[in-house]
PDB file of C-alpha atoms in Angstrom:
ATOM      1  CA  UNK Q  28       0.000   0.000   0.000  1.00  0.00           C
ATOM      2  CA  UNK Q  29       1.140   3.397  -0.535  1.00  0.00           C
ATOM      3  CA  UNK Q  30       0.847   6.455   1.413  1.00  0.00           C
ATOM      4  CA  UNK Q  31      -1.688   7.943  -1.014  1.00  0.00           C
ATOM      5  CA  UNK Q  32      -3.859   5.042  -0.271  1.00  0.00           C
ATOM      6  CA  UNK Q  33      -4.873   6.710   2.789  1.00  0.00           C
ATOM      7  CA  UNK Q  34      -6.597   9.999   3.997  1.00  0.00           C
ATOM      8  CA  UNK Q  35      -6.867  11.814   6.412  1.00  0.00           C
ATOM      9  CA  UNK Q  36      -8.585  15.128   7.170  1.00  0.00           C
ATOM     10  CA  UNK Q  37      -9.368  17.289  10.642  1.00  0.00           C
ATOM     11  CA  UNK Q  38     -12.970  18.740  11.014  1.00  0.00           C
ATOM     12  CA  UNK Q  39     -14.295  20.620  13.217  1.00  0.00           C
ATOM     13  CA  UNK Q  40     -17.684  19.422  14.802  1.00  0.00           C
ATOM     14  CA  UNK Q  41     -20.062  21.351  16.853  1.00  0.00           C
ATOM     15  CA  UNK Q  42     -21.778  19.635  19.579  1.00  0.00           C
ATOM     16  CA  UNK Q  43     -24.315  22.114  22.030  1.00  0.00           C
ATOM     17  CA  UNK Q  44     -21.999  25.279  20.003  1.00  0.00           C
ATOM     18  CA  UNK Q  45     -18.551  23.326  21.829  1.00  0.00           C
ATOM     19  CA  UNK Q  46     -15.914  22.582  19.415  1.00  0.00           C
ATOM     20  CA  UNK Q  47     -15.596  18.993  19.015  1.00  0.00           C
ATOM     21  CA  UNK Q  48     -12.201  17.743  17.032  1.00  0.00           C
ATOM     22  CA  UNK Q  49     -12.530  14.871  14.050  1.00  0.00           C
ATOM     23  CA  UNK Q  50     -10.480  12.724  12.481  1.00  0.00           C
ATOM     24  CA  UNK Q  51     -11.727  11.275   9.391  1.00  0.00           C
ATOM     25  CA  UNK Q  52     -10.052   8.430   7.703  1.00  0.00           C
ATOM     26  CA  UNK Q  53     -10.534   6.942   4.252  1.00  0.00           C
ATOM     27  CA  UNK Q  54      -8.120   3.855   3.246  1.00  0.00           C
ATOM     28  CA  UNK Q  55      -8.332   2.482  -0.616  1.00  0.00           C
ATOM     29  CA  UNK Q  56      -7.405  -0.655   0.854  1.00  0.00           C
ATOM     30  CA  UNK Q  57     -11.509  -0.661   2.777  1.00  0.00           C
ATOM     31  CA  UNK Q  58     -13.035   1.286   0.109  1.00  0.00           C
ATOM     32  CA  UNK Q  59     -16.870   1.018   1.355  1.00  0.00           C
ATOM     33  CA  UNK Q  60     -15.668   2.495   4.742  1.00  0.00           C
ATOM     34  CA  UNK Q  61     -15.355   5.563   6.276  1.00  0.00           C
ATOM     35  CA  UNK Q  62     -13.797   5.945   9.475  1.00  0.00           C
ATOM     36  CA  UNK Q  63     -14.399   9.039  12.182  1.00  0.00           C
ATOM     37  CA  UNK Q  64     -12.633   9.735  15.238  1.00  0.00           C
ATOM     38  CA  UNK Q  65     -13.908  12.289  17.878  1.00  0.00           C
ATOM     39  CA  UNK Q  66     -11.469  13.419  20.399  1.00  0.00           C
ATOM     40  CA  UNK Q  67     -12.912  13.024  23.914  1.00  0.00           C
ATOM     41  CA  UNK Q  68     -10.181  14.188  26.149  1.00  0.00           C
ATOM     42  CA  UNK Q  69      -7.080  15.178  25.879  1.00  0.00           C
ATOM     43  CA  UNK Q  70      -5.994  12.092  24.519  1.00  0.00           C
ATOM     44  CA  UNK Q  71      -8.677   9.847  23.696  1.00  0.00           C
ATOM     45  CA  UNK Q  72     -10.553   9.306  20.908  1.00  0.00           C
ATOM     46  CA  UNK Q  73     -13.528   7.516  19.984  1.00  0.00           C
ATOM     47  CA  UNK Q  74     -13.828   6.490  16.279  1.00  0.00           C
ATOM     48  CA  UNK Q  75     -17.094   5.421  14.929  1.00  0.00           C
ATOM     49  CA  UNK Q  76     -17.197   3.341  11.202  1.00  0.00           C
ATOM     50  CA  UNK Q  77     -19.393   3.655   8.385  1.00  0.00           C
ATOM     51  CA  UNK Q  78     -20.626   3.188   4.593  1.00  0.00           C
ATOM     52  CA  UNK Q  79     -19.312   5.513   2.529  1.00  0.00           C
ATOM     53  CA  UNK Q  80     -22.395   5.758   0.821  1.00  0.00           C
ATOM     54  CA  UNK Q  81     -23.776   7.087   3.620  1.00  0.00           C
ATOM     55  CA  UNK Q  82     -21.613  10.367   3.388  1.00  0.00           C
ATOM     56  CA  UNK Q  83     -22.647  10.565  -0.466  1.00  0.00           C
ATOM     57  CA  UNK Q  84     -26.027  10.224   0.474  1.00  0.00           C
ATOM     58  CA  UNK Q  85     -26.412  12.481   3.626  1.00  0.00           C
ATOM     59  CA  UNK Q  86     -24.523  15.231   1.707  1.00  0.00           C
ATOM     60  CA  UNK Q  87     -27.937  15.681  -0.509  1.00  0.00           C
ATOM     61  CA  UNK Q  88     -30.256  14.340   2.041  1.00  0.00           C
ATOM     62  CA  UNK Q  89     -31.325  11.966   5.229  1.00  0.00           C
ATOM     63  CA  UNK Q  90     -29.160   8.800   5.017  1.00  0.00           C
ATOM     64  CA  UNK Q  91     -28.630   6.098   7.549  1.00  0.00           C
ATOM     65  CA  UNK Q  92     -31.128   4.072   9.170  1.00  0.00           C
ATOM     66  CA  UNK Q  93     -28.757   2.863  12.491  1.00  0.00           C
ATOM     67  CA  UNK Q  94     -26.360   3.994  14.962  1.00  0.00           C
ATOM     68  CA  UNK Q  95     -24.805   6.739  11.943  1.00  0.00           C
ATOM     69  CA  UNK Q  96     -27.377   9.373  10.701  1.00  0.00           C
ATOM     70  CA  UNK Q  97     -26.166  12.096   8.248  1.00  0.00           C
ATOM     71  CA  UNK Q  98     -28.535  14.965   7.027  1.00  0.00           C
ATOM     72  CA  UNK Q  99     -28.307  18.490   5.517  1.00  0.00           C
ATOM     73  CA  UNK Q 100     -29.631  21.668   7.824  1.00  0.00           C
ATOM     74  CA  UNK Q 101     -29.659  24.755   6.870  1.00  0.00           C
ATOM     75  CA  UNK Q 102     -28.630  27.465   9.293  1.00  0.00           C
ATOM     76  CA  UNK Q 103     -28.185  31.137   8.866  1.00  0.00           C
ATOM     77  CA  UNK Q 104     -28.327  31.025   5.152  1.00  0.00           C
ATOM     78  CA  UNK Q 105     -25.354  28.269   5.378  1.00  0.00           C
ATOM     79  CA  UNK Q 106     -25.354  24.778   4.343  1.00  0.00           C
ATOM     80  CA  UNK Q 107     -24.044  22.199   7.493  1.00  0.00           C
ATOM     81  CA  UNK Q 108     -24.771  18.473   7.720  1.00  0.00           C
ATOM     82  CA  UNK Q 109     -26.048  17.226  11.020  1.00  0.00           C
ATOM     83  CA  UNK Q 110     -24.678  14.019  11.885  1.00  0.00           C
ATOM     84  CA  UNK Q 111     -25.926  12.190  14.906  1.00  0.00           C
ATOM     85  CA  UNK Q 112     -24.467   8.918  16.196  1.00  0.00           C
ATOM     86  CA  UNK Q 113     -25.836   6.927  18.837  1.00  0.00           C
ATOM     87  CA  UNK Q 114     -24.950   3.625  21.009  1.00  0.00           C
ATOM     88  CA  UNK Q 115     -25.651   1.903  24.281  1.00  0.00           C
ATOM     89  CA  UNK Q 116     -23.136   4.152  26.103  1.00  0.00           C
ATOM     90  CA  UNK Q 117     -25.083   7.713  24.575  1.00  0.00           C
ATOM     91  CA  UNK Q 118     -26.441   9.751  21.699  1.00  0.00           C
ATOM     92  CA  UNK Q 119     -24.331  12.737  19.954  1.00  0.00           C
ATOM     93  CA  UNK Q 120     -25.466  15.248  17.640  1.00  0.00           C
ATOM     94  CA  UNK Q 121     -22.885  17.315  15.890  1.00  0.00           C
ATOM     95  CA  UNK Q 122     -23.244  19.839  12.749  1.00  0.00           C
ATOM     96  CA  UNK Q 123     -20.405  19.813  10.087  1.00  0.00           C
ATOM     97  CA  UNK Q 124     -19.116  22.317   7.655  1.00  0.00           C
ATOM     98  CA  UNK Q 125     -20.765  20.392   4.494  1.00  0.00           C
ATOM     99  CA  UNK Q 126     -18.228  21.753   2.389  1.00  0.00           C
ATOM    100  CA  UNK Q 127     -15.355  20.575   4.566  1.00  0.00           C
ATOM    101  CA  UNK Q 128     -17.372  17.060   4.133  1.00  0.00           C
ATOM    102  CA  UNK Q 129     -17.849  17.188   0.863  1.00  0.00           C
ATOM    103  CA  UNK Q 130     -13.727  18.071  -0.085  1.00  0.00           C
ATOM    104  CA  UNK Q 131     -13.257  14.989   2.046  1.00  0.00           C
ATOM    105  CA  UNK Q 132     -15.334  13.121   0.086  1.00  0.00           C
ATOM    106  CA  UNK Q 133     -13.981  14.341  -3.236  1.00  0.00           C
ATOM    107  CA  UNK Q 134     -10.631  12.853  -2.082  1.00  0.00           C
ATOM    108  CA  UNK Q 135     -11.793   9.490  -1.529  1.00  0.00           C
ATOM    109  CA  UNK Q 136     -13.348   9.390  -4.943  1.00  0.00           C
ATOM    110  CA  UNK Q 137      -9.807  10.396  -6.443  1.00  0.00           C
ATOM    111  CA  UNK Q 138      -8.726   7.423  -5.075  1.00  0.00           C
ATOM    112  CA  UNK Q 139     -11.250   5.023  -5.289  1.00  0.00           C
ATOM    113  CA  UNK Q 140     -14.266   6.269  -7.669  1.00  0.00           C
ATOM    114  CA  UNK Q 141     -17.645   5.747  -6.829  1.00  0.00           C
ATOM    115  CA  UNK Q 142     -18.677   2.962  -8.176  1.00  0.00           C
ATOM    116  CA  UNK Q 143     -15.452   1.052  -8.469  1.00  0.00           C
ATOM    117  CA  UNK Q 144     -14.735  -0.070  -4.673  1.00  0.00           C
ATOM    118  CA  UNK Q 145     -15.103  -3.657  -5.392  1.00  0.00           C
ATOM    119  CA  UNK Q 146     -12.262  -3.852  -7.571  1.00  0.00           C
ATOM    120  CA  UNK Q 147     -10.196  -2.218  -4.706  1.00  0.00           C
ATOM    121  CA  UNK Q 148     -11.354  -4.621  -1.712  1.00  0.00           C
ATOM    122  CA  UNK Q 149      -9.320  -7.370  -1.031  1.00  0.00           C
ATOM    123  CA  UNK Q 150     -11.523 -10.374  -0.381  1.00  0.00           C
ATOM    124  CA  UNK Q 151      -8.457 -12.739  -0.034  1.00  0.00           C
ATOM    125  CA  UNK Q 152      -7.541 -10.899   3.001  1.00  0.00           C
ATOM    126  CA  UNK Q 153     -10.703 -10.511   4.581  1.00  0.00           C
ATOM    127  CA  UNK Q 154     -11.156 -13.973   4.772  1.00  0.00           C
ATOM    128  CA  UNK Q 155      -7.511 -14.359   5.825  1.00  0.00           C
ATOM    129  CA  UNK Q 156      -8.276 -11.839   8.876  1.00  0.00           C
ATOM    130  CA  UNK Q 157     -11.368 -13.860  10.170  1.00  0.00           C
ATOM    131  CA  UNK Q 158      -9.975 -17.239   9.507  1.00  0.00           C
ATOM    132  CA  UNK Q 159      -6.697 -16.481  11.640  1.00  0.00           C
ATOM    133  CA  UNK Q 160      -8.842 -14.987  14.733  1.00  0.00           C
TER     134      UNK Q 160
END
């Protein structure tokens, strides 16, 4: 793999108006995946995983149906996306620049076009990884 093969962008979220940090991850080595990391504390991070269909979705509209929910608001004549995450442990809603989403996005799709992710994933090695648990 190369080191354009992954991704990585900071975004801000807002959570209740508090700045919340993000990491989001894209790898063309798990090209249906997107992966997000919200800072905590200092030091710790929590990273939640999903479609990336979900992203291309939610930028236009409500997408997800389960833990991940993505949707356009529009505030103060701006366009943010309102994503809300949710699991045993608690519920977060944060609002995203959209078009700090979207350039993320547009740099996974340089890498892996839409489309074209199964010719990226490595089957092989998935069933390697849960054959060797």
């Amino acid at each position: 793999m190369t080191a354009d093969s992954v991704y990585t962008r900071e975004i801000v979220a807002l959570a209740d108006d508090l700045p919340v940090r993000s990491r989001w991850t894209y790898r063309a080595d798990d090209p249906f995946t997107i992966r997000v990391a919200f800072q905590t504390d200092h030091d710790s991070w929590v990273e939640w995983v999903f479609a990336r269909d979900l992203l291309v979705n939610g930028l236009t509209g409500s997408a997800g149906i389960g833990d991940v929910r993505l949707r356009p608001k529009r505030t103060e004549g701006r366009t943010m996306l309102q994503l809300e995450i949710e699991s045993p442990e608690g519920h977060a809603l944060l609002e995203l620049e959209r078009e700090s989403v979207q350039l993320f996005l547009e740099a996974t799709v340089l890498m892996v076009p839409l489309g074209q992710e199964s010719n990226h994933f490595d089957i092989d090695g998935l069933i390697d990884e849960i054959t060797n648990v």
